[in-house]
Coordinates of C-alpha atoms and ligand atoms in Angstrom, one line a residue:
M6 CA -11.4 -191.4 121.4
S7 CA -13.3 -188.1 121.0
K8 CA -16.9 -188.2 122.1
R9 CA -19.3 -188.3 119.2
E10 CA -23.1 -187.8 119.1
I11 CA -25.1 -190.8 117.9
A12 CA -28.9 -190.9 117.3
I13 CA -30.6 -194.2 117.8
I14 CA -34.1 -194.1 116.3
G15 CA -36.4 -196.7 117.8
G16 CA -36.3 -197.8 121.5
G17 CA -37.0 -201.6 121.1
P18 CA -34.5 -204.3 122.1
A19 CA -32.2 -203.7 119.1
G20 CA -32.0 -199.9 119.7
L21 CA -31.6 -200.3 123.5
M22 CA -28.8 -202.8 123.0
A23 CA -27.0 -200.6 120.6
A24 CA -27.4 -197.6 123.1
E25 CA -25.9 -199.7 125.9
M26 CA -22.8 -200.6 123.8
L27 CA -22.2 -197.1 122.4
S28 CA -22.7 -195.3 125.7
S29 CA -20.3 -197.7 127.4
S30 CA -17.6 -196.7 124.9
G31 CA -18.0 -193.1 125.8
H32 CA -20.2 -191.7 123.0
G33 CA -23.1 -189.3 123.5
V34 CA -26.2 -191.4 122.7
T35 CA -29.8 -190.1 122.3
I36 CA -32.6 -192.6 121.7
Y37 CA -35.6 -191.1 119.8
E38 CA -38.8 -193.1 120.4
A39 CA -42.1 -192.4 118.8
M40 CA -44.2 -193.8 121.6
P41 CA -44.6 -192.4 125.2
T42 CA -42.4 -195.2 126.5
V43 CA -39.7 -197.5 125.1
G44 CA -39.7 -201.3 124.8
R45 CA -43.5 -201.8 124.4
K46 CA -43.2 -204.9 122.2
F47 CA -40.6 -206.3 124.6
L48 CA -43.0 -205.8 127.5
L49 CA -45.8 -207.5 125.5
A50 CA -43.4 -210.5 124.8
G51 CA -43.1 -210.6 128.6
K52 CA -46.8 -211.4 128.9
S53 CA -46.2 -214.9 127.6
G54 CA -43.1 -215.3 129.8
L55 CA -40.4 -213.6 127.7
N56 CA -38.7 -216.4 125.8
I57 CA -35.4 -214.5 125.7
T58 CA -33.2 -217.1 123.9
H59 CA -32.9 -220.9 123.3
S60 CA -30.6 -223.5 124.9
E61 CA -30.2 -225.8 122.0
D62 CA -26.8 -226.5 120.6
Y63 CA -25.4 -223.3 119.1
Q64 CA -24.7 -224.9 115.7
R65 CA -28.4 -225.8 115.5
F66 CA -29.5 -222.5 116.9
S67 CA -27.6 -220.6 114.3
T68 CA -29.5 -222.4 111.5
R69 CA -32.9 -221.1 112.6
F70 CA -32.9 -217.9 110.5
G71 CA -33.7 -219.4 107.0
T72 CA -31.9 -217.8 104.1
A73 CA -30.5 -215.0 106.3
V74 CA -28.3 -217.4 108.2
P75 CA -25.0 -216.5 106.4
K76 CA -25.8 -212.8 106.9
L77 CA -26.7 -213.0 110.5
R78 CA -24.1 -215.5 111.6
S79 CA -21.3 -213.1 112.6
A80 CA -23.6 -211.0 114.7
L81 CA -25.0 -214.1 116.4
D82 CA -21.4 -215.4 117.0
G83 CA -20.8 -212.1 118.7
F84 CA -23.7 -212.5 121.1
P85 CA -24.7 -216.2 121.3
P86 CA -27.4 -217.5 123.7
D87 CA -25.1 -218.0 126.6
D88 CA -24.0 -214.4 126.4
V89 CA -27.7 -213.4 126.3
R90 CA -28.2 -215.3 129.6
R91 CA -25.1 -213.7 131.2
W92 CA -26.2 -210.3 130.1
A93 CA -29.6 -210.8 131.6
A94 CA -28.0 -212.0 134.8
G95 CA -25.9 -208.8 134.9
L96 CA -29.2 -207.0 135.0
K97 CA -30.4 -209.1 138.0
T98 CA -32.5 -211.3 135.8
E99 CA -31.7 -215.0 136.3
T100 CA -33.0 -217.3 133.6
F101 CA -34.0 -220.9 133.4
I102 CA -34.4 -223.5 130.7
G103 CA -37.9 -224.7 130.1
S104 CA -38.9 -228.2 129.1
S105 CA -38.8 -227.3 125.4
G106 CA -35.3 -225.9 125.7
R107 CA -36.5 -222.3 125.6
V108 CA -35.0 -219.8 128.0
F109 CA -37.1 -217.5 130.2
P110 CA -36.4 -215.1 133.1
V111 CA -37.3 -216.7 136.4
A112 CA -39.8 -213.9 136.9
M113 CA -41.5 -214.9 133.6
K114 CA -41.9 -211.3 132.6
A115 CA -40.0 -208.5 131.0
S116 CA -40.7 -205.5 133.2
P117 CA -37.9 -206.1 135.9
L118 CA -35.3 -206.7 133.1
L119 CA -36.4 -203.6 131.2
R120 CA -36.4 -201.5 134.4
A121 CA -32.9 -202.6 135.3
W122 CA -31.7 -202.1 131.6
L123 CA -33.1 -198.5 131.5
G124 CA -31.4 -197.9 134.9
R125 CA -28.1 -199.0 133.3
L126 CA -28.6 -196.8 130.3
E127 CA -29.4 -193.8 132.5
A128 CA -26.3 -194.4 134.5
Q129 CA -24.3 -194.5 131.3
G130 CA -25.7 -191.1 130.3
V131 CA -28.1 -192.2 127.5
N132 CA -30.7 -189.6 126.8
I133 CA -34.1 -191.0 126.0
L134 CA -36.5 -188.7 124.1
T135 CA -40.0 -190.3 123.9
R136 CA -42.8 -188.9 121.7
H137 CA -40.2 -188.1 119.1
R138 CA -41.4 -189.7 115.9
W139 CA -38.9 -189.8 113.0
Q140 CA -40.5 -188.5 109.8
G141 CA -37.7 -188.9 107.3
F142 CA -34.7 -187.0 106.0
S143 CA -34.2 -183.3 105.3
D144 CA -30.9 -181.5 104.3
G145 CA -28.7 -184.3 105.6
G146 CA -30.6 -184.4 108.9
Y147 CA -33.2 -186.5 110.5
V148 CA -36.6 -184.8 111.0
F149 CA -38.7 -185.6 114.1
E150 CA -42.3 -184.7 115.0
T151 CA -42.5 -183.8 118.7
S152 CA -45.1 -182.3 121.0
N153 CA -43.3 -179.0 120.5
G154 CA -43.3 -179.2 116.7
S155 CA -40.8 -180.4 114.2
M156 CA -37.1 -180.6 114.8
T157 CA -34.1 -181.8 112.7
V158 CA -31.0 -183.4 114.2
R159 CA -27.6 -184.0 112.5
P160 CA -25.7 -186.6 114.6
D161 CA -22.2 -187.9 113.7
A162 CA -23.9 -191.3 113.1
A163 CA -27.4 -192.8 113.4
L164 CA -29.0 -196.2 113.9
L165 CA -32.5 -197.1 112.7
A166 CA -33.9 -199.8 114.9
L167 CA -37.6 -199.3 114.0
G168 CA -38.8 -202.9 114.2
G169 CA -40.9 -204.8 111.7
Q170 CA -44.6 -204.3 111.1
S171 CA -46.5 -206.6 113.4
W172 CA -48.5 -205.1 116.3
P173 CA -48.2 -201.6 114.8
R174 CA -50.2 -200.1 117.7
L175 CA -47.1 -200.8 119.9
G176 CA -45.1 -198.4 117.7
S177 CA -43.4 -200.3 114.9
D178 CA -45.8 -199.4 112.0
G179 CA -43.3 -199.6 109.1
R180 CA -44.0 -196.1 107.9
W181 CA -40.3 -195.6 107.5
V182 CA -40.3 -198.0 104.5
E183 CA -41.2 -195.2 102.1
W184 CA -38.5 -192.8 103.4
L185 CA -35.8 -195.4 102.8
R186 CA -37.2 -196.3 99.4
E187 CA -37.1 -192.6 98.5
Q188 CA -33.4 -192.8 99.2
A189 CA -33.1 -195.7 96.8
V190 CA -32.7 -198.3 99.6
A191 CA -34.4 -201.6 98.7
V192 CA -36.9 -202.7 101.3
H193 CA -38.8 -206.0 100.8
D194 CA -42.5 -205.7 101.6
F195 CA -43.4 -206.9 105.1
Q196 CA -45.4 -210.1 105.5
P197 CA -46.7 -211.8 108.6
A198 CA -44.5 -214.4 110.3
N199 CA -45.3 -216.6 113.2
C200 CA -49.0 -216.0 112.4
G201 CA -52.3 -217.7 112.4
F202 CA -54.3 -218.6 109.2
N203 CA -57.8 -218.3 108.0
V204 CA -59.7 -221.6 107.4
D205 CA -63.1 -221.8 105.8
W206 CA -64.8 -223.5 108.9
S207 CA -68.5 -224.4 108.6
P208 CA -70.8 -222.3 110.7
F209 CA -71.4 -225.2 113.0
F210 CA -67.7 -226.0 113.6
R211 CA -66.9 -222.3 114.1
E212 CA -69.7 -221.7 116.6
R213 CA -69.1 -225.0 118.5
F214 CA -65.3 -225.1 118.6
A215 CA -63.8 -221.6 118.3
G216 CA -61.4 -221.4 121.2
A217 CA -60.9 -225.2 121.5
A218 CA -57.3 -226.4 121.9
V219 CA -56.1 -229.3 119.8
K220 CA -53.5 -230.9 122.0
S221 CA -50.7 -233.5 121.7
V222 CA -50.6 -233.6 118.0
V223 CA -47.8 -233.5 115.4
A224 CA -48.0 -231.2 112.4
T225 CA -45.9 -231.6 109.2
S226 CA -44.8 -229.2 106.5
E227 CA -41.6 -228.1 104.9
A228 CA -40.5 -227.1 108.4
G229 CA -40.5 -230.8 109.4
S230 CA -42.7 -232.9 111.7
L231 CA -43.2 -231.0 115.0
P232 CA -45.1 -232.0 118.1
G233 CA -47.3 -229.4 119.9
E234 CA -50.7 -227.9 120.0
F235 CA -52.8 -225.3 118.3
V236 CA -56.1 -223.5 118.9
V237 CA -59.2 -223.3 116.6
S238 CA -60.2 -219.7 116.3
Q239 CA -63.2 -217.9 114.8
H240 CA -61.1 -217.3 111.7
G241 CA -59.1 -220.5 111.5
I242 CA -56.1 -221.8 113.4
E243 CA -53.6 -220.1 115.8
G244 CA -50.9 -221.1 118.3
S245 CA -47.4 -222.2 118.6
L246 CA -47.6 -225.3 116.3
V247 CA -49.2 -223.2 113.6
Y248 CA -46.5 -220.5 113.9
A249 CA -43.8 -223.1 113.6
H250 CA -45.2 -224.0 110.1
A251 CA -46.3 -220.5 109.2
A252 CA -43.5 -219.4 106.8
G253 CA -43.9 -222.4 104.5
L254 CA -47.7 -222.1 104.5
R255 CA -47.5 -218.4 103.8
D256 CA -45.0 -218.8 101.0
R257 CA -47.1 -221.5 99.3
L258 CA -50.2 -219.3 99.4
A259 CA -48.2 -216.4 98.0
A260 CA -47.1 -218.6 95.1
G261 CA -50.7 -219.4 94.3
Q262 CA -50.5 -222.9 95.6
V263 CA -52.8 -224.9 97.8
A264 CA -51.6 -225.0 101.4
A265 CA -52.6 -227.2 104.3
L266 CA -51.4 -227.9 107.8
V267 CA -51.1 -231.7 107.9
V268 CA -51.8 -233.0 111.4
D269 CA -51.4 -236.4 113.0
L270 CA -54.1 -236.5 115.6
M271 CA -52.8 -239.6 117.2
P272 CA -49.0 -239.5 117.1
G273 CA -48.6 -242.2 119.7
R274 CA -50.5 -244.8 117.7
A275 CA -49.4 -246.5 114.5
L276 CA -51.6 -246.3 111.4
E277 CA -52.0 -250.1 111.2
R278 CA -53.2 -250.3 114.8
I279 CA -55.8 -247.5 114.2
E280 CA -56.9 -249.2 111.0
H281 CA -57.3 -252.5 112.8
D282 CA -59.2 -251.0 115.8
L283 CA -61.6 -249.0 113.5
A284 CA -62.3 -252.0 111.3
R285 CA -63.5 -253.9 114.4
Q286 CA -66.3 -251.3 115.1
D287 CA -69.8 -251.9 114.0
P288 CA -70.2 -249.9 110.7
K289 CA -73.8 -249.2 111.7
T290 CA -72.9 -247.2 114.8
S291 CA -72.4 -243.4 114.6
L292 CA -69.1 -242.0 113.5
A293 CA -68.7 -240.4 116.9
N294 CA -69.0 -243.8 118.5
R295 CA -66.6 -245.5 116.1
L296 CA -64.0 -242.8 116.6
R297 CA -64.4 -242.8 120.4
K298 CA -64.3 -246.6 120.8
G299 CA -62.0 -247.5 118.0
A300 CA -59.4 -244.6 118.3
G301 CA -60.1 -242.8 121.5
I302 CA -60.9 -239.6 119.5
D303 CA -63.7 -237.2 120.5
G304 CA -64.5 -233.5 120.9
V305 CA -62.7 -231.1 118.7
K306 CA -60.5 -233.8 117.1
A307 CA -63.5 -235.8 116.0
N308 CA -65.1 -232.8 114.6
L309 CA -61.9 -231.7 112.7
L310 CA -62.1 -235.1 111.0
R311 CA -65.7 -234.4 109.9
E312 CA -64.9 -230.9 108.9
C313 CA -61.9 -231.7 106.7
G314 CA -62.7 -235.3 105.5
T315 CA -65.1 -236.5 102.9
D316 CA -68.0 -238.8 103.5
A317 CA -66.1 -241.6 101.8
D318 CA -63.1 -241.1 104.2
L319 CA -65.3 -241.1 107.2
H320 CA -67.0 -244.4 106.3
D321 CA -64.0 -246.5 105.4
P322 CA -61.8 -247.7 108.3
V323 CA -58.7 -247.6 106.1
Q324 CA -59.3 -244.1 104.8
L325 CA -60.4 -242.9 108.3
A326 CA -57.2 -244.2 109.9
K327 CA -55.2 -242.4 107.2
L328 CA -57.1 -239.2 107.8
I329 CA -56.4 -239.4 111.6
K330 CA -52.7 -239.8 110.9
T331 CA -52.5 -237.1 108.1
L332 CA -55.4 -234.8 108.4
P333 CA -54.9 -231.8 106.0
I334 CA -56.4 -228.6 107.3
P335 CA -56.6 -226.4 104.3
V336 CA -55.6 -222.7 105.0
I337 CA -56.8 -219.9 102.8
A338 CA -54.7 -216.9 103.9
P339 CA -52.4 -215.7 106.7
R340 CA -54.0 -213.6 109.4
P341 CA -53.2 -209.9 109.0
I342 CA -49.7 -208.7 109.9
A343 CA -51.1 -206.6 112.7
E344 CA -51.9 -209.8 114.6
A345 CA -48.6 -211.6 113.9
I346 CA -45.9 -212.2 116.4
S347 CA -43.3 -211.0 114.0
S348 CA -42.8 -210.0 110.4
A349 CA -40.7 -211.2 107.4
G350 CA -39.3 -208.7 104.9
G351 CA -37.6 -205.4 105.6
V352 CA -34.3 -203.8 104.5
A353 CA -32.7 -206.0 101.9
W354 CA -29.3 -207.5 102.9
D355 CA -27.7 -206.3 99.7
E356 CA -28.2 -202.7 101.0
I357 CA -26.2 -203.4 104.2
D358 CA -22.4 -203.7 104.5
E359 CA -20.8 -206.1 106.9
H360 CA -21.0 -203.5 109.7
Y361 CA -24.8 -203.0 109.3
M362 CA -24.3 -199.6 107.6
L363 CA -26.6 -198.8 104.6
K364 CA -24.3 -198.6 101.6
Q365 CA -26.4 -195.8 100.0
L366 CA -26.4 -193.7 103.2
P367 CA -22.9 -193.7 104.9
G368 CA -23.2 -193.1 108.6
L369 CA -26.7 -194.6 108.8
F370 CA -26.9 -198.1 110.3
V371 CA -29.8 -200.6 110.8
A372 CA -30.6 -203.3 113.3
G373 CA -33.3 -205.6 114.6
E374 CA -36.5 -206.8 113.0
M375 CA -36.5 -204.1 110.4
I376 CA -33.9 -206.1 108.4
D377 CA -35.0 -208.9 106.1
W378 CA -34.8 -212.0 108.2
E379 CA -37.3 -214.2 110.0
A380 CA -37.2 -216.9 112.6
P381 CA -39.6 -219.1 114.4
T382 CA -40.7 -218.4 118.0
G383 CA -38.3 -219.9 120.6
G384 CA -36.2 -216.8 121.7
Y385 CA -34.6 -216.6 118.2
L386 CA -36.2 -213.2 117.5
L387 CA -35.0 -211.4 120.5
T388 CA -31.6 -212.9 120.4
A389 CA -31.1 -211.7 116.8
C390 CA -32.4 -208.3 117.7
F391 CA -29.9 -208.0 120.5
A392 CA -27.1 -209.4 118.4
T393 CA -27.7 -207.1 115.4
G394 CA -28.0 -204.1 117.8
R395 CA -24.6 -205.0 119.2
A396 CA -23.1 -205.6 115.7
A397 CA -24.4 -202.2 114.4
A398 CA -23.1 -200.5 117.5
Q399 CA -19.7 -202.0 116.8
G400 CA -20.0 -200.9 113.2
I401 CA -20.8 -197.3 114.3
T402 CA -17.8 -197.3 116.6
T403 CA -15.5 -198.5 113.8
W404 CA -16.9 -196.1 111.3
L405 CA -16.6 -193.1 113.6
A406 CA -12.9 -194.0 114.3
R407 CA -12.1 -194.4 110.6
Ligands
FAD19 C1 -47.1 -210.9 121.2 C2 -45.6 -211.0 121.0 C3 -44.9 -211.8 121.7 C4 -43.5 -212.0 121.4 N1 -42.8 -212.9 122.2 C5 -41.5 -213.0 121.9 C6 -40.7 -213.9 122.7 O1 -41.2 -214.5 123.7 N2 -39.4 -214.2 122.3 C7 -38.8 -213.5 121.2 O2 -37.7 -213.8 120.9 N3 -39.5 -212.6 120.5 C8 -40.8 -212.3 120.9 N4 -41.6 -211.4 120.1 C9 -40.9 -210.7 119.1 C10 -40.0 -209.6 119.6 O3 -40.7 -208.8 120.6 C11 -39.5 -208.6 118.5 O4 -38.9 -209.4 117.5 C12 -38.6 -207.5 119.0 O5 -39.3 -206.7 119.9 C13 -38.1 -206.7 117.8 O6 -37.2 -205.7 118.3 P1 -36.8 -204.4 117.5 O7 -36.0 -203.6 118.5 O8 -36.2 -204.8 116.2 O9 -38.2 -203.7 117.2 P2 -39.4 -203.2 118.2 O10 -39.4 -204.0 119.5 O11 -40.6 -203.3 117.3 O12 -39.0 -201.7 118.5 C14 -39.0 -200.7 117.5 C15 -39.2 -199.4 118.2 O13 -39.1 -198.4 117.2 C16 -40.1 -197.4 117.4 N5 -40.4 -196.7 116.2 C17 -41.0 -197.2 115.1 N6 -41.1 -196.2 114.1 C18 -40.6 -195.1 114.7 C19 -40.4 -193.7 114.2 N7 -40.8 -193.4 113.0 N8 -39.8 -192.8 115.1 C20 -39.4 -193.2 116.3 N9 -39.5 -194.5 116.8 C21 -40.1 -195.4 116.0 C22 -41.3 -198.2 117.9 O14 -42.2 -197.4 118.7 C23 -40.6 -199.3 118.8 O15 -40.4 -198.8 120.1 C24 -42.9 -211.2 120.4 C25 -43.7 -210.3 119.7 C26 -45.0 -210.2 119.9 C27 -45.8 -209.2 119.1

């Protein structure tokens, strides 16, 4: 095969994975990255341990991508979680399965893996040009802003791996959306995913409980009933249990509906037992005492009941027990996308052929979070970024050999 020049625009996990594949098949690969270094969001993900993939049964794993499952399936089949772990091991990063089934590097950070990965890319001849910000198209080429002014490149094929729109200060700012739309490529607006929500807390509750963790609860929404914990913030609610329910809450709000995270504050105790124990309390004692003695509830949980319940709920043992088991925390709006773990929206699937090439722009491919899919936290995001990076690289190789 003759050597061809390929531009990869965006040096996150999807772009780096494509660069690894393409350079290993002998192509000349240049990564153009806007920031001073590549993989900044990957490194940030490492701060919470780098949940690189998930160990659950693959059939279940592959259902975690909502409506994009049929589109993503073949890329995921090509790089399933076991392969992710083998690939990491090949870069001297052994992984382990945490108690929740999530997979992490033993080192619980991203930097050693990224260092080894960049070493492999360098050994395979990949050229990495940082501080090269793609600015759109001109005369069949790709225009970059660099410290030495503007330059235009015309590779044999190119991959956009520009990320979504969360944490824009790490590089993925979504400015590319308008350049693709100018080329008549449909891009769905980005929305926050795996995000916190605003709640209209009373000044007392906010001041007293912002930062408090609400532990060992179960929250229910369209996503199912999931155990976990969340944190009360100045603005509302945050944390893994909220993120797991975020897509449904966000979509309800967008549809103009009322949305609430429904929480069981005492998942280990049956409703009837709580009712019975509360009914035995002296109705003249304070709510705090009745909750503590009758249900073992105090602190932030007791105050959440006050905050979200009515006076009538709090004074009737039957209603109070019901509130403890199904406490609705009404959410007003998702937190801004800049704070979200990931984003929903991006390049519409109808615009992409089965090789991840843009139908409108032959020779230009896309991968990673910039495509319209979303998934919960749990290692699904990185796995799909790696997998689509590989699938697009395979698509480029096939297209160049056509
Ligand atoms: C706090 C946090 C924790 C996370 N933890 C996890 C986790 O534990 N597990 C998990 O699976 N996922 C996690 N994620 C999500 C995961 O990091 C992302 O899904 C993943 O990084 C997306 O990869 P990507 O390659 O598509 O895009 P990105 O990683 O966003 O990379 C895109 C790259 O393109 C560059 N770029 C953008 N525009 C231009 C331009 N015009 N010109 C040139 N370059 C450009 C950007 O600078 C960036 O380097 C986390 C995210 C955050 C914010």
